[in-house]
Amino acid sequence: MNILYLGKMGSLADSEIPVFLERGHRVTVLNIDDKYFGHVSTIPEFNNIINLYRHEHRRWRTIECIWGFAFYSNQIPIDTIRKLSTNISRLALNFVHTNKKNIRETIKKAIKDNNIDVVYSLWGRTPFPEIKMILKENINVPIVHNLHTYPLAKGAFGDRRANPLHKEIFERIDGRIHASRNMYEYIKKKFNLKYGLDAVLMPCFSEKYFCKKRSELLSDIDSEPHIISIGTTNFSKKFDDVRKFIQEIAKEKIHFHLAKGEGIKEGKYVHPFEPMELLRLAEFMTQFDACIVLYNVIKKYDRFSNGLPCRFLFALTAGIPIIMPENYFDACEEIIKKYDIGFAYNDVKDLKAKLYDEELMGRLKNNAIKMHRKFTLENNFHKLEKFMIDVIEHK
């Protein structure tokens, strides 16, 4: 296949693109990241990349993103949103039309020059502006969109706003990949999916990120449980600020390890470590009893119930148990229960009791080691490949 890879260049792209190439496919990347150009240089011998938003093009994408934030956010008063939208619209009027036309031409040229068989886009609503451009041009090339996370809105208010804007895209694209059965059922309920094909495929990291050797458990040294969090330690975003949960866990004399960040204080049971590149992280994680998936949530949101966040997916690379608060991360809970590789806990007392349960933890640790290679992208790539071929043939 000749594939146009549309999206931002991050760890999932770093996983997928080399595997596409290894399997004999030709990949052209349309990078829509307006901040980090050339990220795919970490992929050996790959340079077939087009950065859509350099120079003046970046201004349109920035405006689109700001407006989108105002539109979807349920944290901003409606009067503020109206004023912000008006000012952004005035700012955009002078150059949006010209820049969007240039971007459309760049996309059309990339598809034509590279004889593209399929457009493969990634991650939530992030590439929707570019997908909409392709749909408007009526280019006879199928689009497969891998949702990974949806909805991105954190609450019902933002969700209601998002659905009408996304209706055309969901109902016209040729292939939709859902990260979980929950996500598929959610989208099927919200949109008319009569056109196109659907698949539920769990996102996976490449085996290059998986641990190659294991370290001694810290708990074997001091007989106390040690857990690690690999989520962001930039707590400026409300849903990432998990400091109160860290303190609650530390009070139970459970060692909590996380990357250094602003507002994180070292203590007897709180251990910040130097941030490291992803290629080293899985092996580092093997010294801990479990990896904890945390967000600052106290009620259920569709985003977290439907999705498999990267901090969960990457935890699978280490072959250690995965733990999380119960009833918030339904899709994640389903996986750890299915393969018996972790647990959900009710409160910190329950968390402590389970971490000290030698029979439970022994079984989970053994299963996590035994099962973790099952989750490599290489072992699951044939499902993605087959679905894309099915979509092309169905077009």
mmCIF file of C-alpha atoms in Angstrom, residues 94-314:
data_model
loop_
_atom_site.group_PDB
_atom_site.id
_atom_site.type_symbol
_atom_site.label_atom_id
_atom_site.label_comp_id
_atom_site.label_asym_id
_atom_site.label_seq_id
_atom_site.Cartn_x
_atom_site.Cartn_y
_atom_site.Cartn_z
ATOM 1 C CA ASN A 94 -7.528 38.340 6.572
ATOM 2 C CA PHE A 95 -5.685 35.150 5.814
ATOM 3 C CA VAL A 96 -7.614 31.992 6.658
ATOM 4 C CA HIS A 97 -9.130 31.567 3.196
ATOM 5 C CA THR A 98 -5.791 31.852 1.400
ATOM 6 C CA ASN A 99 -3.935 29.595 3.796
ATOM 7 C CA LYS A 100 -6.605 26.895 3.783
ATOM 8 C CA LYS A 101 -6.518 26.902 -0.007
ATOM 9 C CA ASN A 102 -2.733 26.441 0.040
ATOM 10 C CA ILE A 103 -3.022 23.602 2.527
ATOM 11 C CA ARG A 104 -5.703 21.873 0.453
ATOM 12 C CA GLU A 105 -3.447 22.096 -2.584
ATOM 13 C CA THR A 106 -0.525 20.649 -0.591
ATOM 14 C CA ILE A 107 -2.658 17.696 0.516
ATOM 15 C CA LYS A 108 -3.985 17.080 -3.015
ATOM 16 C CA LYS A 109 -0.456 17.224 -4.440
ATOM 17 C CA ALA A 110 0.852 14.780 -1.811
ATOM 18 C CA ILE A 111 -1.911 12.301 -2.664
ATOM 19 C CA LYS A 112 -1.372 12.622 -6.414
ATOM 20 C CA ASP A 113 2.452 12.674 -6.463
ATOM 21 C CA ASN A 114 2.764 9.655 -4.174
ATOM 22 C CA ASN A 115 0.000 7.631 -5.837
ATOM 23 C CA ILE A 116 -1.712 7.211 -2.461
ATOM 24 C CA ASP A 117 -3.957 4.169 -1.946
ATOM 25 C CA VAL A 118 -5.294 5.137 1.479
ATOM 26 C CA VAL A 119 -5.185 8.051 3.927
ATOM 27 C CA TYR A 120 -4.502 6.830 7.465
ATOM 28 C CA SER A 121 -5.131 9.433 10.169
ATOM 29 C CA LEU A 122 -4.595 9.247 13.895
ATOM 30 C CA TRP A 123 -5.891 10.441 17.238
ATOM 31 C CA GLY A 124 -9.311 11.777 18.174
ATOM 32 C CA ARG A 125 -10.550 14.898 16.450
ATOM 33 C CA THR A 126 -7.017 16.267 15.984
ATOM 34 C CA PRO A 127 -6.827 15.728 12.175
ATOM 35 C CA PHE A 128 -10.514 16.530 11.503
ATOM 36 C CA PRO A 129 -9.818 19.899 9.763
ATOM 37 C CA GLU A 130 -7.539 18.152 7.260
ATOM 38 C CA ILE A 131 -9.913 15.203 6.823
ATOM 39 C CA LYS A 132 -12.708 17.662 6.092
ATOM 40 C CA MET A 133 -10.573 19.284 3.384
ATOM 41 C CA ILE A 134 -10.011 15.902 1.722
ATOM 42 C CA LEU A 135 -13.730 15.106 1.857
ATOM 43 C CA LYS A 136 -14.641 18.477 0.322
ATOM 44 C CA GLU A 137 -12.244 17.919 -2.568
ATOM 45 C CA ASN A 138 -13.999 14.614 -3.371
ATOM 46 C CA ILE A 139 -10.658 12.875 -3.864
ATOM 47 C CA ASN A 140 -11.363 9.233 -4.597
ATOM 48 C CA VAL A 141 -9.010 7.886 -1.931
ATOM 49 C CA PRO A 142 -10.361 6.029 1.121
ATOM 50 C CA ILE A 143 -9.780 7.463 4.592
ATOM 51 C CA VAL A 144 -9.126 5.245 7.615
ATOM 52 C CA HIS A 145 -9.212 7.137 10.906
ATOM 53 C CA ASN A 146 -7.767 5.574 14.061
ATOM 54 C CA LEU A 147 -9.605 7.357 16.858
ATOM 55 C CA HIS A 148 -7.532 6.171 19.828
ATOM 56 C CA THR A 149 -9.235 8.737 22.124
ATOM 57 C CA TYR A 150 -12.816 9.985 21.724
ATOM 58 C CA PRO A 151 -14.466 12.148 22.823
ATOM 59 C CA LEU A 152 -11.751 14.604 23.799
ATOM 60 C CA ALA A 153 -14.277 16.807 25.585
ATOM 61 C CA LYS A 154 -14.147 16.200 29.335
ATOM 62 C CA GLY A 155 -17.880 16.530 30.007
ATOM 63 C CA ALA A 156 -21.371 16.279 28.549
ATOM 64 C CA PHE A 157 -21.538 20.014 27.708
ATOM 65 C CA GLY A 158 -18.454 19.913 25.508
ATOM 66 C CA ASP A 159 -19.620 16.579 24.104
ATOM 67 C CA ARG A 160 -22.956 18.044 22.947
ATOM 68 C CA ARG A 161 -21.123 20.870 21.215
ATOM 69 C CA ALA A 162 -18.688 18.541 19.483
ATOM 70 C CA ASN A 163 -21.106 16.018 18.018
ATOM 71 C CA PRO A 164 -22.759 18.231 15.344
ATOM 72 C CA LEU A 165 -19.347 19.331 14.022
ATOM 73 C CA HIS A 166 -18.053 15.766 13.824
ATOM 74 C CA LYS A 167 -21.175 14.251 12.270
ATOM 75 C CA GLU A 168 -20.121 14.786 8.632
ATOM 76 C CA ILE A 169 -16.676 13.294 9.168
ATOM 77 C CA PHE A 170 -17.802 10.209 11.076
ATOM 78 C CA GLU A 171 -20.546 9.465 8.579
ATOM 79 C CA ARG A 172 -18.433 9.951 5.426
ATOM 80 C CA ILE A 173 -15.040 8.422 6.176
ATOM 81 C CA ASP A 174 -14.443 4.933 4.837
ATOM 82 C CA GLY A 175 -12.926 3.235 7.879
ATOM 83 C CA ARG A 176 -13.173 3.920 11.612
ATOM 84 C CA ILE A 177 -10.870 2.236 14.117
ATOM 85 C CA HIS A 178 -12.097 2.284 17.718
ATOM 86 C CA ALA A 179 -9.768 1.657 20.648
ATOM 87 C CA SER A 180 -12.393 -0.267 22.608
ATOM 88 C CA ARG A 181 -15.850 -1.773 22.340
ATOM 89 C CA ASN A 182 -17.043 1.038 24.632
ATOM 90 C CA MET A 183 -15.839 3.624 22.129
ATOM 91 C CA TYR A 184 -17.511 1.848 19.213
ATOM 92 C CA GLU A 185 -20.852 1.626 21.051
ATOM 93 C CA TYR A 186 -20.604 5.293 22.047
ATOM 94 C CA ILE A 187 -19.922 6.474 18.473
ATOM 95 C CA LYS A 188 -22.522 4.140 16.971
ATOM 96 C CA LYS A 189 -25.093 5.700 19.291
ATOM 97 C CA LYS A 190 -24.071 9.275 18.445
ATOM 98 C CA PHE A 191 -23.659 8.983 14.668
ATOM 99 C CA ASN A 192 -25.100 7.184 11.644
ATOM 100 C CA LEU A 193 -22.448 4.621 10.729
ATOM 101 C CA LYS A 194 -24.245 3.046 7.768
ATOM 102 C CA TYR A 195 -21.434 4.045 5.404
ATOM 103 C CA GLY A 196 -17.929 2.654 5.800
ATOM 104 C CA LEU A 197 -16.363 -0.107 7.860
ATOM 105 C CA ASP A 198 -15.619 -0.289 11.581
ATOM 106 C CA ALA A 199 -13.069 -2.218 13.619
ATOM 107 C CA VAL A 200 -12.177 -2.383 17.302
ATOM 108 C CA LEU A 201 -8.378 -2.518 17.466
ATOM 109 C CA MET A 202 -6.374 -1.815 20.587
ATOM 110 C CA PRO A 203 -3.498 0.648 19.995
ATOM 111 C CA CYS A 204 -0.084 -0.874 20.692
ATOM 112 C CA PHE A 205 3.502 0.255 21.084
ATOM 113 C CA SER A 206 6.287 -1.250 19.004
ATOM 114 C CA GLU A 207 8.428 -4.003 20.515
ATOM 115 C CA LYS A 208 11.397 -1.601 20.449
ATOM 116 C CA TYR A 209 9.850 0.050 23.523
ATOM 117 C CA PHE A 210 9.328 -3.235 25.423
ATOM 118 C CA CYS A 211 11.711 -4.269 28.190
ATOM 119 C CA LYS A 212 14.591 -6.543 27.197
ATOM 120 C CA LYS A 213 15.734 -7.436 30.724
ATOM 121 C CA ARG A 214 14.327 -7.095 34.213
ATOM 122 C CA SER A 215 15.597 -5.418 37.379
ATOM 123 C CA GLU A 216 15.367 -6.573 40.985
ATOM 124 C CA LEU A 217 12.147 -5.517 42.693
ATOM 125 C CA LEU A 218 12.578 -2.685 45.203
ATOM 126 C CA SER A 219 9.995 -4.361 47.423
ATOM 127 C CA ASP A 220 12.289 -7.390 47.730
ATOM 128 C CA ILE A 221 14.800 -5.073 49.404
ATOM 129 C CA ASP A 222 12.628 -3.182 51.912
ATOM 130 C CA SER A 223 9.442 -5.348 52.032
ATOM 131 C CA GLU A 224 7.250 -2.329 51.222
ATOM 132 C CA PRO A 225 5.225 -1.845 48.009
ATOM 133 C CA HIS A 226 6.636 0.428 45.304
ATOM 134 C CA ILE A 227 4.438 1.742 42.480
ATOM 135 C CA ILE A 228 5.257 3.997 39.523
ATOM 136 C CA SER A 229 3.200 6.566 37.629
ATOM 137 C CA ILE A 230 4.291 7.381 34.064
ATOM 138 C CA GLY A 231 1.694 10.077 33.383
ATOM 139 C CA THR A 232 2.725 13.657 32.754
ATOM 140 C CA THR A 233 4.071 15.584 35.726
ATOM 141 C CA ASN A 234 3.025 18.896 34.205
ATOM 142 C CA PHE A 235 0.148 19.543 36.572
ATOM 143 C CA SER A 236 -1.012 22.785 34.930
ATOM 144 C CA LYS A 237 -3.930 20.913 33.346
ATOM 145 C CA LYS A 238 -6.743 20.109 35.754
ATOM 146 C CA PHE A 239 -7.127 16.453 34.790
ATOM 147 C CA ASP A 240 -3.387 15.766 35.066
ATOM 148 C CA ASP A 241 -2.991 17.278 38.541
ATOM 149 C CA VAL A 242 -2.920 14.139 40.682
ATOM 150 C CA ARG A 243 -0.947 15.555 43.625
ATOM 151 C CA LYS A 244 -3.719 14.955 46.153
ATOM 152 C CA PHE A 245 -3.895 11.275 45.141
ATOM 153 C CA ILE A 246 -0.123 10.948 45.465
ATOM 154 C CA GLN A 247 -0.249 12.292 49.009
ATOM 155 C CA GLU A 248 -3.139 10.005 49.978
ATOM 156 C CA ILE A 249 -1.229 6.978 48.704
ATOM 157 C CA ALA A 250 2.037 8.037 50.370
ATOM 158 C CA LYS A 251 0.238 8.383 53.731
ATOM 159 C CA GLU A 252 -0.492 4.657 53.534
ATOM 160 C CA LYS A 253 3.284 3.997 53.383
ATOM 161 C CA ILE A 254 3.184 3.004 49.734
ATOM 162 C CA HIS A 255 6.235 4.227 47.830
ATOM 163 C CA PHE A 256 5.136 6.402 44.893
ATOM 164 C CA HIS A 257 7.650 6.986 42.073
ATOM 165 C CA LEU A 258 7.141 9.541 39.273
ATOM 166 C CA ALA A 259 9.173 11.796 37.015
ATOM 167 C CA LYS A 260 10.373 15.104 38.433
ATOM 168 C CA GLY A 261 8.101 18.063 37.818
ATOM 169 C CA GLU A 262 7.094 21.424 39.207
ATOM 170 C CA GLY A 263 5.163 21.110 42.450
ATOM 171 C CA ILE A 264 6.459 17.606 43.246
ATOM 172 C CA LYS A 265 8.220 17.379 46.598
ATOM 173 C CA GLU A 266 10.379 14.424 47.524
ATOM 174 C CA GLY A 267 9.422 12.668 50.735
ATOM 175 C CA LYS A 268 9.907 9.409 52.558
ATOM 176 C CA TYR A 269 7.328 7.759 50.293
ATOM 177 C CA VAL A 270 7.385 10.099 47.281
ATOM 178 C CA HIS A 271 10.328 9.562 44.953
ATOM 179 C CA PRO A 272 10.759 11.805 41.884
ATOM 180 C CA PHE A 273 13.175 10.447 39.278
ATOM 181 C CA GLU A 274 14.898 12.109 36.351
ATOM 182 C CA PRO A 275 12.762 12.019 33.179
ATOM 183 C CA MET A 276 14.125 9.617 30.569
ATOM 184 C CA GLU A 277 13.579 8.727 26.940
ATOM 185 C CA LEU A 278 10.840 6.216 26.204
ATOM 186 C CA LEU A 279 13.271 3.603 24.910
ATOM 187 C CA ARG A 280 14.730 3.250 28.443
ATOM 188 C CA LEU A 281 11.520 3.544 30.428
ATOM 189 C CA ALA A 282 10.122 -0.005 30.247
ATOM 190 C CA GLU A 283 13.260 -1.593 31.676
ATOM 191 C CA PHE A 284 13.317 1.036 34.451
ATOM 192 C CA MET A 285 9.695 0.182 35.305
ATOM 193 C CA THR A 286 10.441 -3.493 35.966
ATOM 194 C CA GLN A 287 11.780 -2.719 39.465
ATOM 195 C CA PHE A 288 8.301 -1.683 40.657
ATOM 196 C CA ASP A 289 5.407 -3.808 41.883
ATOM 197 C CA ALA A 290 2.860 -2.066 39.672
ATOM 198 C CA CYS A 291 2.215 0.881 37.378
ATOM 199 C CA ILE A 292 -0.689 3.096 38.420
ATOM 200 C CA VAL A 293 -2.965 4.872 35.923
ATOM 201 C CA LEU A 294 -4.177 8.131 37.449
ATOM 202 C CA TYR A 295 -6.092 11.209 36.364
ATOM 203 C CA ASN A 296 -7.685 13.876 38.516
ATOM 204 C CA VAL A 297 -11.216 12.550 38.113
ATOM 205 C CA ILE A 298 -13.872 11.984 40.752
ATOM 206 C CA LYS A 299 -16.689 11.030 38.375
ATOM 207 C CA LYS A 300 -16.980 9.076 35.148
ATOM 208 C CA TYR A 301 -16.275 10.807 31.818
ATOM 209 C CA ASP A 302 -16.864 9.256 28.407
ATOM 210 C CA ARG A 303 -13.319 10.169 27.372
ATOM 211 C CA PHE A 304 -11.718 8.070 30.102
ATOM 212 C CA SER A 305 -14.348 5.338 30.030
ATOM 213 C CA ASN A 306 -13.962 4.782 26.265
ATOM 214 C CA GLY A 307 -10.253 5.303 25.724
ATOM 215 C CA LEU A 308 -6.951 3.574 26.377
ATOM 216 C CA PRO A 309 -4.610 6.417 27.376
ATOM 217 C CA CYS A 310 -0.944 6.212 26.434
ATOM 218 C CA ARG A 311 0.072 5.946 30.090
ATOM 219 C CA PHE A 312 -1.944 2.707 30.218
ATOM 220 C CA LEU A 313 -0.724 1.378 26.863
ATOM 221 C CA PHE A 314 2.905 2.076 27.693
#
